[in-house]
Coordinates of C-alpha atoms and ligand atoms in Angstrom, one line a residue:
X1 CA -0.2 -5.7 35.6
X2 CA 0.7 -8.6 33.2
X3 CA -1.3 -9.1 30.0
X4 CA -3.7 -12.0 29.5
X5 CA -2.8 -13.9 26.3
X6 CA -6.4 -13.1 24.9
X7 CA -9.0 -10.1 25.9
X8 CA -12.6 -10.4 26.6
X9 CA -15.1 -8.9 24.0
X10 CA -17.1 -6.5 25.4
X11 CA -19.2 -3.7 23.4
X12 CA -17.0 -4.7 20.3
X13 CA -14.1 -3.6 22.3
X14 CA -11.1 -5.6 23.9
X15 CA -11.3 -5.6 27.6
X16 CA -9.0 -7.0 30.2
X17 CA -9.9 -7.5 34.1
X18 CA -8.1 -6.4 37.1
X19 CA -7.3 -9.9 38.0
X20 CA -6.2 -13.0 35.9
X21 CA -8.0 -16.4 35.5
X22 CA -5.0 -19.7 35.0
X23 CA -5.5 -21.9 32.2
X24 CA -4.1 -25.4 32.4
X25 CA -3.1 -27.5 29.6
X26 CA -4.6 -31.0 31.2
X27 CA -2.0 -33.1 29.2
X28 CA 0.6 -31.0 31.7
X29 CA -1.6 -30.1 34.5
X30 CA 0.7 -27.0 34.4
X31 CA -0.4 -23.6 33.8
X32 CA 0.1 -22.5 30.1
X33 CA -2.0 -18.9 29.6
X34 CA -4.3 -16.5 31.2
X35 CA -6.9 -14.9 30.4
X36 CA -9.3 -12.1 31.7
X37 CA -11.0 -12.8 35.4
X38 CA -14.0 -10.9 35.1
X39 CA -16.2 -9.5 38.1
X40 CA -18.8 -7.5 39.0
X41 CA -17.2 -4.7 36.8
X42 CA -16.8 -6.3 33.5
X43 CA -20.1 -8.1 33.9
X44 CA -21.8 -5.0 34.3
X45 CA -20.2 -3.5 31.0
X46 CA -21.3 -6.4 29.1
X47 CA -24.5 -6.3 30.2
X48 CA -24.7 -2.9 29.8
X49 CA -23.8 -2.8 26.3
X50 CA -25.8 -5.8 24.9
X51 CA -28.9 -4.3 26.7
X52 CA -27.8 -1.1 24.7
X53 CA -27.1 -2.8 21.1
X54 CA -30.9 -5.2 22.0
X55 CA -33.0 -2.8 20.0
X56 CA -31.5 -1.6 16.6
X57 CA -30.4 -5.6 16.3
X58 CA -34.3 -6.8 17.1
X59 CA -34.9 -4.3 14.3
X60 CA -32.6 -5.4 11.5
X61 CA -34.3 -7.5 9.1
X62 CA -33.8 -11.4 9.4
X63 CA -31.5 -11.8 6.2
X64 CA -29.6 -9.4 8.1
X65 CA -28.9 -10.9 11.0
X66 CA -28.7 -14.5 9.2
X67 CA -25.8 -13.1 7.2
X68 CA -24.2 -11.9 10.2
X69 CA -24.5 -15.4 12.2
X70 CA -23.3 -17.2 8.4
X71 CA -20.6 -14.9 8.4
X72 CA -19.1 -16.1 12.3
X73 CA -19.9 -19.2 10.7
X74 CA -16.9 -18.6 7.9
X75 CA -14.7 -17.1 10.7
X76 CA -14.4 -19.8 12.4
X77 CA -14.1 -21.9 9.6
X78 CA -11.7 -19.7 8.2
X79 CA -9.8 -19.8 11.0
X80 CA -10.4 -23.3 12.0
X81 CA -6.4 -24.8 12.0
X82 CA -5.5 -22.1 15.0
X83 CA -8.7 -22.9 16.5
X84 CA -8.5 -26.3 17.1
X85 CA -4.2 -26.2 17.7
X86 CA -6.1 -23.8 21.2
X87 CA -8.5 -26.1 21.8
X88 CA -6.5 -29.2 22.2
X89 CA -4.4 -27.4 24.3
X90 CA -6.7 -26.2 26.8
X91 CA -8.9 -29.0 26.3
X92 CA -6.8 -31.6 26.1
X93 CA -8.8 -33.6 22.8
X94 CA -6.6 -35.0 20.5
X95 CA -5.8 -32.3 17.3
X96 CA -8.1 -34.5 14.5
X97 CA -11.0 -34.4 17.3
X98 CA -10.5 -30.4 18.1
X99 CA -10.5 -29.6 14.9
X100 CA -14.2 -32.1 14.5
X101 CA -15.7 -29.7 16.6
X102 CA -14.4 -26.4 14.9
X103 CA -15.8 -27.1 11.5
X104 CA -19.0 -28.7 13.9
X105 CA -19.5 -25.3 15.1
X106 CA -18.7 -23.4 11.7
X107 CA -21.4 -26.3 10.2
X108 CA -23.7 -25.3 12.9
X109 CA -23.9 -21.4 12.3
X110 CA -24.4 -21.2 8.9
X111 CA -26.9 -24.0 8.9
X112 CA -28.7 -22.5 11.9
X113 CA -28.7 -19.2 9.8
X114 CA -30.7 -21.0 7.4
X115 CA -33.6 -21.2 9.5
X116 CA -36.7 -18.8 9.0
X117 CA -39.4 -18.1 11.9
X118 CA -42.1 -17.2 9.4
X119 CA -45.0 -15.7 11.0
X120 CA -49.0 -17.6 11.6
X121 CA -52.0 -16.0 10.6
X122 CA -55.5 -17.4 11.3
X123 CA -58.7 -16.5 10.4
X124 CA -61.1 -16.4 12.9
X125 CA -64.2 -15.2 11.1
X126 CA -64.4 -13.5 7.4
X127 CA -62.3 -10.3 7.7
X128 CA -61.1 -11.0 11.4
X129 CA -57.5 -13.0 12.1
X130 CA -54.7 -13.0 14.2
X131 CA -51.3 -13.1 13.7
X132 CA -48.5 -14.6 16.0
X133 CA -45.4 -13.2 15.2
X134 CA -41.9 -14.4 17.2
X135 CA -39.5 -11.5 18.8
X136 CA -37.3 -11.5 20.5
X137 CA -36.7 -12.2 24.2
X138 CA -34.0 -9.7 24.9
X139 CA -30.7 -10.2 26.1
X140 CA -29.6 -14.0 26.9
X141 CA -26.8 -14.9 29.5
X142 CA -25.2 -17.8 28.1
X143 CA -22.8 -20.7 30.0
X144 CA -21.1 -23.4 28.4
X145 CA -19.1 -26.4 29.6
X146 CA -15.4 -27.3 29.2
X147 CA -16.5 -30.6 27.2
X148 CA -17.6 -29.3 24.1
X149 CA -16.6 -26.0 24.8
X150 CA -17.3 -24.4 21.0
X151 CA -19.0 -26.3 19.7
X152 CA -22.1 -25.9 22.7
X153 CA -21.2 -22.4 22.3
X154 CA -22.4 -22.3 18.8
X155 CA -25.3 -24.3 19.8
X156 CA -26.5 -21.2 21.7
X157 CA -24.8 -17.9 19.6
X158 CA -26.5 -19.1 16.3
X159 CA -30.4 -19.2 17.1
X160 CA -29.9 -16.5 19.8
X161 CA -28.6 -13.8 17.7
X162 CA -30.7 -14.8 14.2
X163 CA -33.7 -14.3 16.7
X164 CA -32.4 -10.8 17.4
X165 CA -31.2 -11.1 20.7
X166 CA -28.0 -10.2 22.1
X167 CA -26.2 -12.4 24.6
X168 CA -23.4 -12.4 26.8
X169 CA -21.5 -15.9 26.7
X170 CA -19.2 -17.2 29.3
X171 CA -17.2 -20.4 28.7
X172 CA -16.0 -22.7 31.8
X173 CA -13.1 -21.4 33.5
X174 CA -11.2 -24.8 32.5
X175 CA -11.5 -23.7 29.0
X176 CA -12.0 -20.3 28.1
X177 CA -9.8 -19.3 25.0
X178 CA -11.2 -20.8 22.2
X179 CA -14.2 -19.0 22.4
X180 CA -11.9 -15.3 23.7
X181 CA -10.3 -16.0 20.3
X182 CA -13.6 -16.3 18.4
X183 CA -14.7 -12.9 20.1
X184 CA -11.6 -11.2 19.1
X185 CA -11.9 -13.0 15.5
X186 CA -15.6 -11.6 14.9
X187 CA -15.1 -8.4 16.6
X188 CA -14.5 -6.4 13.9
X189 CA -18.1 -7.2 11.5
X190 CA -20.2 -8.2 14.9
X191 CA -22.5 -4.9 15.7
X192 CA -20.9 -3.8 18.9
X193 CA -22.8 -5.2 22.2
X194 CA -24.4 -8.0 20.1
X195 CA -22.1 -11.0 21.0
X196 CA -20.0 -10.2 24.4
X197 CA -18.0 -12.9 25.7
X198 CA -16.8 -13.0 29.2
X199 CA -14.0 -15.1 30.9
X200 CA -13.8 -15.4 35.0
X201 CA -13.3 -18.1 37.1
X202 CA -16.1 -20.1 39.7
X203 CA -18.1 -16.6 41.3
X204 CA -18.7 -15.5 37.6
X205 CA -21.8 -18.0 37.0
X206 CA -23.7 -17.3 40.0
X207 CA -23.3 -13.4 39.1
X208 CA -24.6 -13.8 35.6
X209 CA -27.8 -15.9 36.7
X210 CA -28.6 -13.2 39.5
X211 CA -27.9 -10.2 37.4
X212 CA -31.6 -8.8 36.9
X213 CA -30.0 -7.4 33.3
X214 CA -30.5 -10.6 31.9
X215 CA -34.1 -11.9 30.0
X216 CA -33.1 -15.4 29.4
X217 CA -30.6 -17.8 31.0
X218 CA -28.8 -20.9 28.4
X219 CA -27.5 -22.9 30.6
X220 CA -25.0 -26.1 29.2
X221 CA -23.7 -28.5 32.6
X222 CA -24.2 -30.6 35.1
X223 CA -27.9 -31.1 36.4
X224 CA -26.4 -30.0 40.3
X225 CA -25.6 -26.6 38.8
X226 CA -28.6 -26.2 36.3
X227 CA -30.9 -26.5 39.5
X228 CA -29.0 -23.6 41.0
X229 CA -29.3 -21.7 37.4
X230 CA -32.9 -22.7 37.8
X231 CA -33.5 -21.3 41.5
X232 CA -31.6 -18.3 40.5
X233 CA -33.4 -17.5 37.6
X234 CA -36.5 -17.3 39.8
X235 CA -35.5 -14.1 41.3
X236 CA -36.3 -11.8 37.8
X237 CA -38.5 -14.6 36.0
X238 CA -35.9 -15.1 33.5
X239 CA -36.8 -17.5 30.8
X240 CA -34.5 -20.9 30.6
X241 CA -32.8 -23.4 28.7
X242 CA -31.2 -25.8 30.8
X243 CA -29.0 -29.0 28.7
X244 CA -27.9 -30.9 32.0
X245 CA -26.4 -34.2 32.6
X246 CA -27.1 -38.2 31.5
X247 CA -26.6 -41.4 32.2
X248 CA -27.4 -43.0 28.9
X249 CA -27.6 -46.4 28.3
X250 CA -26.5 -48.6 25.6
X251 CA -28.9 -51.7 25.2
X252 CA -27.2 -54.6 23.0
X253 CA -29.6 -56.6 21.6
X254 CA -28.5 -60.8 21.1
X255 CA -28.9 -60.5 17.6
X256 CA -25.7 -57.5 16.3
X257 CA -22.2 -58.5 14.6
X258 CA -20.5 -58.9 17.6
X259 CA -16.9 -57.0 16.7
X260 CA -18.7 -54.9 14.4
X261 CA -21.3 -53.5 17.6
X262 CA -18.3 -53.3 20.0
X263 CA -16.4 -50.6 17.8
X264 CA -19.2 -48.5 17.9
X265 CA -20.1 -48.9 21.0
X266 CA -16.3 -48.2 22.5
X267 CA -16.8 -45.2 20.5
X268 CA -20.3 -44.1 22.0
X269 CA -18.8 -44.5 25.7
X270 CA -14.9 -43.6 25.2
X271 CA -15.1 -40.5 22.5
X272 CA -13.8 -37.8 24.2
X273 CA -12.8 -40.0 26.8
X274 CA -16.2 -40.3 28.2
X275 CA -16.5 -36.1 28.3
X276 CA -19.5 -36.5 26.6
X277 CA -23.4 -35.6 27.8
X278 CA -24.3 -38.0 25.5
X279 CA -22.2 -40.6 26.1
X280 CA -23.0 -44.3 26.7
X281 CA -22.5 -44.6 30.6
X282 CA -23.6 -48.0 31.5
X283 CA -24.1 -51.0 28.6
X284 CA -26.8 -53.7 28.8
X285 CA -25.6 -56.7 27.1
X286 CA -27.8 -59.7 26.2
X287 CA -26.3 -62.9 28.3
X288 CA -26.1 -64.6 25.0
X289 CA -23.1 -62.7 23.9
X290 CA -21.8 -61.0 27.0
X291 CA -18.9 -62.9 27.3
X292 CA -18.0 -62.1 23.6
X293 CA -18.8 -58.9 23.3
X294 CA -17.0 -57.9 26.6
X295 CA -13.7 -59.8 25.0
X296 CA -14.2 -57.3 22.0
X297 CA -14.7 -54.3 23.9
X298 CA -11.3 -55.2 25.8
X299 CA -9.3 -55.7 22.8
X300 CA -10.0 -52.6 21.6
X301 CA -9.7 -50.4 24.8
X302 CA -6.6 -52.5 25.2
X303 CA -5.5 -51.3 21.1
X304 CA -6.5 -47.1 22.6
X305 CA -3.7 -44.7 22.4
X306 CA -4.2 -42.7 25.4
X307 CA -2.1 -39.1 25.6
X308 CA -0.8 -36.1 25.0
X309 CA -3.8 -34.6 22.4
X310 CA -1.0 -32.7 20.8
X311 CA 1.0 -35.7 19.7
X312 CA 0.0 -37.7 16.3
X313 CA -1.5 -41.3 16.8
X314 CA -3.1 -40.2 20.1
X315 CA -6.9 -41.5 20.1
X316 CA -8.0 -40.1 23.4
X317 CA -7.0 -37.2 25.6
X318 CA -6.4 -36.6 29.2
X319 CA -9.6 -36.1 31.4
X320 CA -9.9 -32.2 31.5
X321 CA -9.3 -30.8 34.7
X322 CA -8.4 -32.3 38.2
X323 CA -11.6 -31.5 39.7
X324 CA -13.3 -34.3 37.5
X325 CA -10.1 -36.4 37.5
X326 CA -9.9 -37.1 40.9
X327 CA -14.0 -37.6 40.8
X328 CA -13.2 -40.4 38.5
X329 CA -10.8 -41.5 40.4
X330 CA -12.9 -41.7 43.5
X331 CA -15.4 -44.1 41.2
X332 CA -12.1 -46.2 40.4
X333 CA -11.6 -46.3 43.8
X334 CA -15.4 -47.6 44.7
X335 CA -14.8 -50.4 42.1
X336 CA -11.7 -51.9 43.6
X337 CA -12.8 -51.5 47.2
X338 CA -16.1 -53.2 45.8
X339 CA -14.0 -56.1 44.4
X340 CA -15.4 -55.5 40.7
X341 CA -13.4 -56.6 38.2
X342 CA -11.6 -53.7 35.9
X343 CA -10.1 -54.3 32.5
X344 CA -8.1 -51.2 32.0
X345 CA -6.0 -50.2 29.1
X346 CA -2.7 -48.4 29.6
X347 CA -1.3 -44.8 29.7
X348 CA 2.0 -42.5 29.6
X349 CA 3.5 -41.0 32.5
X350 CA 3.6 -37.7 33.5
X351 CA 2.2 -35.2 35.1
X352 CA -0.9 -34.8 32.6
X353 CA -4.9 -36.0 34.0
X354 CA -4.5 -39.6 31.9
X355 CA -7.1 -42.3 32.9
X356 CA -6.7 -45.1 31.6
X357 CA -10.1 -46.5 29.7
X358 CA -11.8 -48.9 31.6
X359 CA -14.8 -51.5 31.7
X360 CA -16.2 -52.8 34.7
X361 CA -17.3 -56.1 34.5
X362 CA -21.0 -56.6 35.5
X363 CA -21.1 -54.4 38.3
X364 CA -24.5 -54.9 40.5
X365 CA -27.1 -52.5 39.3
X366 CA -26.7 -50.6 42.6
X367 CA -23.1 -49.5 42.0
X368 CA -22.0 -46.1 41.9
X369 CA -20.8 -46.8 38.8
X370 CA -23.8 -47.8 37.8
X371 CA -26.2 -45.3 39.0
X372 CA -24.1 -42.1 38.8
X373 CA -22.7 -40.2 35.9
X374 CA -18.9 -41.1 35.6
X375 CA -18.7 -38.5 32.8
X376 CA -15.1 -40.4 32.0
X377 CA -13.3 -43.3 30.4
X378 CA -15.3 -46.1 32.9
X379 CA -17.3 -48.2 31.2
X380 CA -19.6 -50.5 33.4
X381 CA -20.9 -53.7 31.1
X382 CA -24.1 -55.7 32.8
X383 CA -25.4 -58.6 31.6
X384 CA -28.9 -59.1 30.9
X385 CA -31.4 -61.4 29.8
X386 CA -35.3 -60.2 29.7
X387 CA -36.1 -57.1 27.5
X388 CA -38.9 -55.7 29.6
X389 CA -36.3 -56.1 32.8
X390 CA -33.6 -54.1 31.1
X391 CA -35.7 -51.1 30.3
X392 CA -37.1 -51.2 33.6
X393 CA -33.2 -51.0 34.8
X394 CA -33.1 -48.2 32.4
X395 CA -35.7 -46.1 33.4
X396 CA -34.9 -46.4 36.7
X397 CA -33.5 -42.8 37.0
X398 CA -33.7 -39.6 37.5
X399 CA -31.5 -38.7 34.0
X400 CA -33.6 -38.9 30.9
X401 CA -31.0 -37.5 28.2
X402 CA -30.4 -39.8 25.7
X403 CA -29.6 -43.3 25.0
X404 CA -28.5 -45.9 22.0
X405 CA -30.3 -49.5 21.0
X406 CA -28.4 -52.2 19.0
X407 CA -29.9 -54.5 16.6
X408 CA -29.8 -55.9 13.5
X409 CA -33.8 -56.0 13.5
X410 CA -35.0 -52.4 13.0
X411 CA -38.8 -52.9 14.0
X412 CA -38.2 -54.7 17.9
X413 CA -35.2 -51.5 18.2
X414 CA -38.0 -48.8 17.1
X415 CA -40.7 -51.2 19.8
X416 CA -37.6 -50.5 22.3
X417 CA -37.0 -46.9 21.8
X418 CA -40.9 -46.2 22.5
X419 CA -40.5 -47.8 26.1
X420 CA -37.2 -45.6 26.9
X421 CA -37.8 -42.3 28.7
X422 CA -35.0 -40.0 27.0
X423 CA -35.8 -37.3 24.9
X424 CA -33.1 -38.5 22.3
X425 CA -32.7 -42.0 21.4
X426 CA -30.2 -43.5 18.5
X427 CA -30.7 -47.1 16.4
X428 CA -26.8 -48.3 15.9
X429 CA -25.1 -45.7 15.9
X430 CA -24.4 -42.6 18.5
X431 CA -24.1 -39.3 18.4
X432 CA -25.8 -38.4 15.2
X433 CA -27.3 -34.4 16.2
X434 CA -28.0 -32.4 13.6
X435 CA -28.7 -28.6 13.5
X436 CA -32.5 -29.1 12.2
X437 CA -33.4 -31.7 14.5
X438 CA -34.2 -30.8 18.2
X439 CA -32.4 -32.0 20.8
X440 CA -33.7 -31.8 24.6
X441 CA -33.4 -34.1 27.6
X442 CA -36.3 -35.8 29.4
X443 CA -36.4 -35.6 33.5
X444 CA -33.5 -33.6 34.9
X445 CA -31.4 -33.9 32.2
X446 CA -32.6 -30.4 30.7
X447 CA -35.2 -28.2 30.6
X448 CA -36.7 -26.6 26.4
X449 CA -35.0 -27.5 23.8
X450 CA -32.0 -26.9 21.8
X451 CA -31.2 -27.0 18.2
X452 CA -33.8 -27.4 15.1
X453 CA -36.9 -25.4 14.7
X454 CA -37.8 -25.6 18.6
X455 CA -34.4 -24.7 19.5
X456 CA -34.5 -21.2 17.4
X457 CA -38.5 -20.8 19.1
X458 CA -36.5 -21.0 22.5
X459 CA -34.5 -17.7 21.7
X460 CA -38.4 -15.8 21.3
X461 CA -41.2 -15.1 22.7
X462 CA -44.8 -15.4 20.5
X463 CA -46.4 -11.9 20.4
X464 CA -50.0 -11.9 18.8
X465 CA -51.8 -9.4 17.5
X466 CA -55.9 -9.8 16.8
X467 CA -57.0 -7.7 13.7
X468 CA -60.3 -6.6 13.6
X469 CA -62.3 -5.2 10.4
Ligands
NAD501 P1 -20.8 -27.5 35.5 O1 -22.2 -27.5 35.8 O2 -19.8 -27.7 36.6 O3 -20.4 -26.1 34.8 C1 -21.0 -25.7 33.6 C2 -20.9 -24.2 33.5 O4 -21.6 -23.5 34.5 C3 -19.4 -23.6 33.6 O5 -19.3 -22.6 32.7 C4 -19.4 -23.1 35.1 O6 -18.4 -22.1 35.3 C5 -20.8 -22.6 35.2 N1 -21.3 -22.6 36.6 C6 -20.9 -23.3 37.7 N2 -21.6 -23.1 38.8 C7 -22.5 -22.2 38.4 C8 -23.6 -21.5 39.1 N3 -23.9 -21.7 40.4 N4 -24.4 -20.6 38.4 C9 -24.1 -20.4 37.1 N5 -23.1 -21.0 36.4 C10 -22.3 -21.9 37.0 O7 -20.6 -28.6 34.3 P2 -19.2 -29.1 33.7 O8 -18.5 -29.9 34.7 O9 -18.5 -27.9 33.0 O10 -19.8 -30.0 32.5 C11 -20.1 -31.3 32.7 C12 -21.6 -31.6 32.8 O11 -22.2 -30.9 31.7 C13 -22.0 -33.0 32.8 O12 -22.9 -33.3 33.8 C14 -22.6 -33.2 31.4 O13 -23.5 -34.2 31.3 C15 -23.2 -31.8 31.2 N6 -23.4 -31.5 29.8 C16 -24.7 -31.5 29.2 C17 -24.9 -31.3 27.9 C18 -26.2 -31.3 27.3 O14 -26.4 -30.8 26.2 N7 -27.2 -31.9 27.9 C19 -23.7 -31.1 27.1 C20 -22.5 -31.1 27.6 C21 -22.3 -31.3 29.0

């Protein structure tokens, strides 16, 4: 049987699968790796042995577990050059952006490991109180998308294990080695059974959310799939975190430096060429300067260097995989045969998933491009002109992730940001999470909460105890 370039970490030990999983490099499209394809088998090992490493790990004290979580922290920062050369390769992000979410991830570890969970007590009468400790929840089955694949991996392995639970993580099938390579990196100071990660290709999923071994489900992706996670999970109560899907809007108020607005803007909707949750997918612009700003926004998707993320001066990547490709695609597709008008930038031949970035000039507010998530390089800009109409238009639907406001004139942005039903909202500028600030979407873009204080309580359950004299 051929070796897989990487082995799955399972019980602190390196473990292959009887059959291998294909990794493309989406600059290519062609195959460049494989890794484990792990089934029934292998899932049940890793359960098995995070179920078995649960209790003396719920039992070491917190400074314990913090150092160990700090310590994959340093790993991976340690290691952080081969990491990201991986993860442009089977990502297809351009090498400065890879190595961005390396040291993200590393950043988020050891500052999650900060974190403390202190117990409450209350008095309820002289000499009576009770006391609500956190534990926890047991062993968590964690997914991740191929967007953000390490760094939404940390997202989830940090709180998790400083909690003391152990979890079994499973990256998308488009882009499992990054993480593989962080198992094998870690394996050697990680408690065996504490941090198992997995690799197999579309059946793995289902298995994990079905397999009764599990206490919690952390599910990162699309909203279509988190509803499956969520039916699923039904069948042994698990507890959930669901991050799902968006389609944020940018709202660009008549009063912002017009140039100035449109570079951050492009970058809100075209970072990671538009592989972002919480990207901007549609942009409200104030008729006042639609015409400018769209000019500026053209310029500078014209001025993009889209390619090969492995090459220098490339600012945007290839769209990951063909499955999402030739969704976009589809979407370009509705715009033409709609008659709306595209202004598209440019990009290199080959066999590689390259879209070029595109804005879609004032679509109707009923497009598909409008109404669905693109989750890609398409831009749709609509023109605007009364402020309680637009955030109607933006509430209109069923995502509630996140969204950005632009303004010069902080108090009527703040007055905005109260009316939009997203559970993250950003003043000029996009992007800005942080470890200690919580991070969940509103409607079906999520379900709990991930990062900050609320994000650790999601990794535990409150146990209380009432103490008598
Ligand atoms: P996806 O839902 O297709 O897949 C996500 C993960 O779920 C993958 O690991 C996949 O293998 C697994 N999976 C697929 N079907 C499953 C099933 N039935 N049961 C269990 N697991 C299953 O999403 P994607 O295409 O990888 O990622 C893009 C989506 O993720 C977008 O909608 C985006 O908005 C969303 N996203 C959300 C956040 C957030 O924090 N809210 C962050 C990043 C991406």
């Amino acid at each position: 049987m051929p070796e897989p370039e990487l082995t799955m970490t399972i019980g602190g030990e390196p473990v292959i699968a009887k059959s291998l999983l294909e990794v493309r490099n989406p600059a290519t499209g062609m195959v460049f790796a494989t890794v484990p394809d792990a089934g029934h088998t292998e899932l049940n090992a890793a359960v098995i042995a995070a179920r078995d490493a649960s209790k003396a790990w719920s039992r070491k004290t917190w400074p314990e577990r913090a150092s160990i979580v700090t310590r994959i922290g340093e790993t991976v920062a340690h290691h952080a050059a081969e990491l990201a050369a991986m993860l442009t390769r089977e990502q297809g992000k351009p090498a400065d952006q890879a190595m961005t979410e390396i040291m993200t991830a590393a950043h988020w570890l050891r500052s999650t490991a900060t974190l403390t969970l202190p117990d409450r007590e209350t008095e309820m009468a002289p000499g009576r109180h009770h006391i609500t400790r956190y534990v926890a929840i047991g062993v968590v089955a964690a997914i991740s998308p191929w967007n953000f694949p390490v760094a939404l991996s940390a997202f989830k392995i940090g709180p998790a294990l400083l909690a003391g639970n152990t979890m079994v993580l499973k990256p998308s099938p488009f882009t499992p080695m990054t993480m593989l390579r962080i198992g094998e990196l870690v394996r050697d100071f990680v408690p065996a059974g504490v941090l198992n990660i997995i690799s197999g290709g579309d059946a793995l999923g289902p298995l994990m959310t079905a397999h009764p071994g599990f206490d919690k489900v952390s599910f990162t992706g699309s909203t279509s799939t988190g509803k499956r996670v969520m039916a699923a999970a039904a069948s042994s109560l698990k507890s959930l975190t669901l991050e799902l899907g968006g389609n944020d809007a940018a709202i660009v108020l008549p009063d912002v430096p017009v140039e100035e607005t449109a570079q951050k803007v492009f970058h809100s909707a075209f970072a990671n060429s538009g592989q972002i949750c919480i990207a901007t997918k549609r942009a409200y612009i104030h008729e006042d300067i639609y015409d400018e700003f769209r000019d500026a926004l053209a310029r500078i998707v014209k001025d993009a260097n889209v390619g090969d993320g492995s090459e220098t001066g490339i600012t945007h990547g290839p769209i990951q995989n063909r499955r999402q490709f030739d969704r976009l695609n589809d979407l370009i597709s509705d715009c033409e045969s709609n008659s709306f008008t595209l202004i598209r930038g440019t990009v290199p031949c080959g066999t590689g998933y390259f879209m070029p970035l595109t804005l879609v000039d004032n679509p109707p507010e009923t497009s598909r491009i409008v109404q669905e998530e693109q989750f890609g390089p398409i831009l749709p800009l609509i023109r605007f002109r009364d402020v309680d109409d637009v955030v109607a238009r933006v509430n209109h639907s069923d995502f509630g992730l996140a969204g950005t406001i632009w303004s010069t004139d902080i108090d009527v942005a703040l007055k905005l940001a109260d009316q939009i039903e997203t559970g993250n909202i950003w003043i000029n500028e996009a992007f800005a999470l942080s470890p200690f600030a919580s991070f969940a979407g509103h409607k079906q873009s999520g379900l709990g909460v991930e990062n900050g204080i609320e994000g650790l309580m999601a990794y535990t359950k409150p146990k209380t105890y009432f103490v008598g004299r």
